């Protein structure tokens, strides 16, 4: 193996290793739709857990719509970040650095997802006043997630293609 291409500084170039490790879909400019969808699904999973938990808690406690949505959005960000945080911590990154990676990787994705999802819920007639036992509650919530996935995937593809967003996490895989 020719080692002349390797850096001698402390900075490490992951692009050569990503191609060798099967991560070619994450290199700058060559992002596949599958890679973008996988990143979006990863983000959506954390967001959905947090948002559903927030909606269930707020609705069960008979909170108003604003308080329930604030809790749901807060928990969506918390759970969305935590999935990435735990993954990069498992890879050996320190806590402070892991938090920075999670914030860099997921903030735009979660924000777009939450804006779209909560916008759908807010614009669906009767959804804001539906109860946990109402089909409308679950239809609006799950429908919002589906639309958010479709809209956020191209955003993530664009960001990953520029070495931003979820691409930051792949340096630690």
C-alpha atoms as one frame of an Amber mdcrd trajectory, in Angstrom:
protein
   0.000   0.000   0.000   1.367   3.406  -0.965   1.423   5.590   2.153   2.687
   8.694   0.388  -0.901   9.909  -0.046  -1.526   9.934   3.714  -1.267  13.108
   5.740   1.412  13.460   8.340  -0.438  16.160  10.282  -2.973  15.513  13.039
  -5.861  16.348  10.695  -7.232  13.233   9.079  -8.677  13.035   5.568 -11.664
  10.700   5.644 -12.568  10.963   1.967 -10.181   8.220   0.885 -11.355   5.924
   3.648 -15.027   6.600   2.990 -14.722   5.344  -0.560 -12.865   2.249   0.632
 -15.374   1.601   3.406 -18.390   1.751   1.119 -19.381   5.299   2.053 -18.836
   6.678  -1.447 -22.438   7.918  -1.453 -21.489  10.425   1.244 -18.525  12.064
  -0.444 -18.925  15.686  -1.402 -20.901  16.047  -4.594 -21.717  12.341  -5.042
 -24.599  11.745  -2.650 -27.136   9.110  -3.571 -30.834   9.516  -2.899 -30.592
   6.360  -0.794 -27.955   7.927   1.445 -30.060  11.074   1.814 -33.178   9.028
   2.581 -31.278   6.992   5.184 -30.024  10.183   6.884 -33.545  11.632   6.817
 -35.065   8.436   8.209 -32.484   8.423  11.016 -33.402  11.999  11.868 -37.141
  11.386  11.458 -37.039   8.447  13.870 -35.720  10.589  16.710 -38.054  13.450
  15.816 -41.094  11.179  15.646 -40.380   9.598  19.026 -39.968  13.007  20.649
 -42.904  14.606  18.924 -45.320  11.744  19.574 -44.227  11.625  23.213 -44.730
  15.383  23.522 -48.160  15.266  21.876 -49.236  12.359  24.075 -48.003  14.031
  27.274 -49.497  17.427  26.414 -52.810  15.937  25.313 -53.037  13.604  28.320
 -52.345  16.518  30.693 -55.021  18.583  28.898 -52.507  21.282  28.021 -53.360
  23.880  25.420 -52.199  23.597  21.831 -49.273  25.994  22.189 -47.843  24.315
  25.291 -48.267  20.855  23.759 -46.562  21.871  20.512 -43.678  23.522  22.369
 -43.156  20.335  24.385 -43.465  18.139  21.278 -41.013  20.223  19.254 -38.558
  20.403  22.167 -38.661  16.636  22.618 -38.322  16.127  18.850 -35.076  18.096
  18.871 -33.889  16.352  22.045 -34.516  12.841  20.708 -33.292  13.738  17.216
 -29.997  15.015  18.593 -29.682  12.144  21.073 -29.678   9.484  18.329 -26.657
  11.119  16.706 -25.046  11.928  20.043 -25.155   8.301  21.168 -23.812   7.064
  17.822 -20.775   9.343  17.806 -20.131   8.727  21.517 -20.074   4.986  20.765
 -17.490   5.757  18.090 -15.257   7.200  20.824 -15.875  10.941  20.556 -15.845
  12.960  23.792 -19.129  14.390  25.071 -18.468  18.038  24.172 -17.261  17.149
  20.674 -20.171  14.725  20.228 -22.661  17.488  21.081 -21.054  19.760  18.479
 -21.261  16.997  15.847 -24.916  16.280  16.677 -25.812  19.969  16.457 -23.973
  20.347  13.138 -25.405  17.139  11.728 -29.058  17.460  12.628 -30.150  21.048
  13.279 -31.266  21.952   9.756 -32.823  18.542   9.142 -34.810  18.586  12.384
 -35.854  22.219  11.890 -37.181  21.567   8.373 -38.903  18.403   9.540 -40.559
  20.124  12.477 -41.628  23.140  10.434 -43.263  20.943   7.795 -44.773  18.412
  10.189 -46.217  20.967  12.583 -47.367  23.125   9.690 -49.368  20.178   8.334
 -50.886  19.526  11.742 -51.747  23.211  12.237 -53.294  23.485   8.771 -55.342
  20.267   9.006 -58.845  21.312  10.075 -59.638  19.972  13.539 -56.252  18.283
  14.073 -55.141  20.702  16.780 -58.250  19.914  18.822 -58.274  16.155  18.174
 -57.704  13.766  21.061 -55.382  10.769  21.277 -58.315   8.468  20.588 -59.264
  10.311  17.366 -58.123   8.977  14.004 -57.680  12.595  12.875 -54.974  13.115
  15.526 -52.908  10.173  14.253 -53.657  10.769  10.572 -52.491  14.392  10.725
 -49.433  13.501  12.805 -48.318  10.550  10.666 -49.255  12.328   7.434 -47.145
  15.275   8.567 -44.196  12.939   9.145 -44.576  11.477   5.653 -44.669  14.907
   3.994 -41.763  16.087   6.167 -39.717  13.061   5.038 -40.384  13.827   1.361
 -39.447  17.499   1.757 -36.453  16.977   4.068 -34.752  14.253   1.991 -33.683
  16.651  -0.811 -32.511  19.142   1.824 -30.331  16.446   3.396 -29.062  15.332
  -0.031 -28.003  18.893  -0.798 -26.338  19.343   2.597 -24.516  15.998   2.560
 -23.280  16.762  -0.950 -21.601  19.858   0.452 -20.027  18.035   3.390 -22.583
  19.439   5.849 -25.432  18.005   7.908 -25.366  14.245   8.268 -22.064  14.070
   6.331 -20.359  15.314   9.508 -21.395  12.111  11.312 -19.883   9.801   8.710
 -16.376  10.844   9.661 -16.990   8.886  12.887 -18.350   5.647  11.390
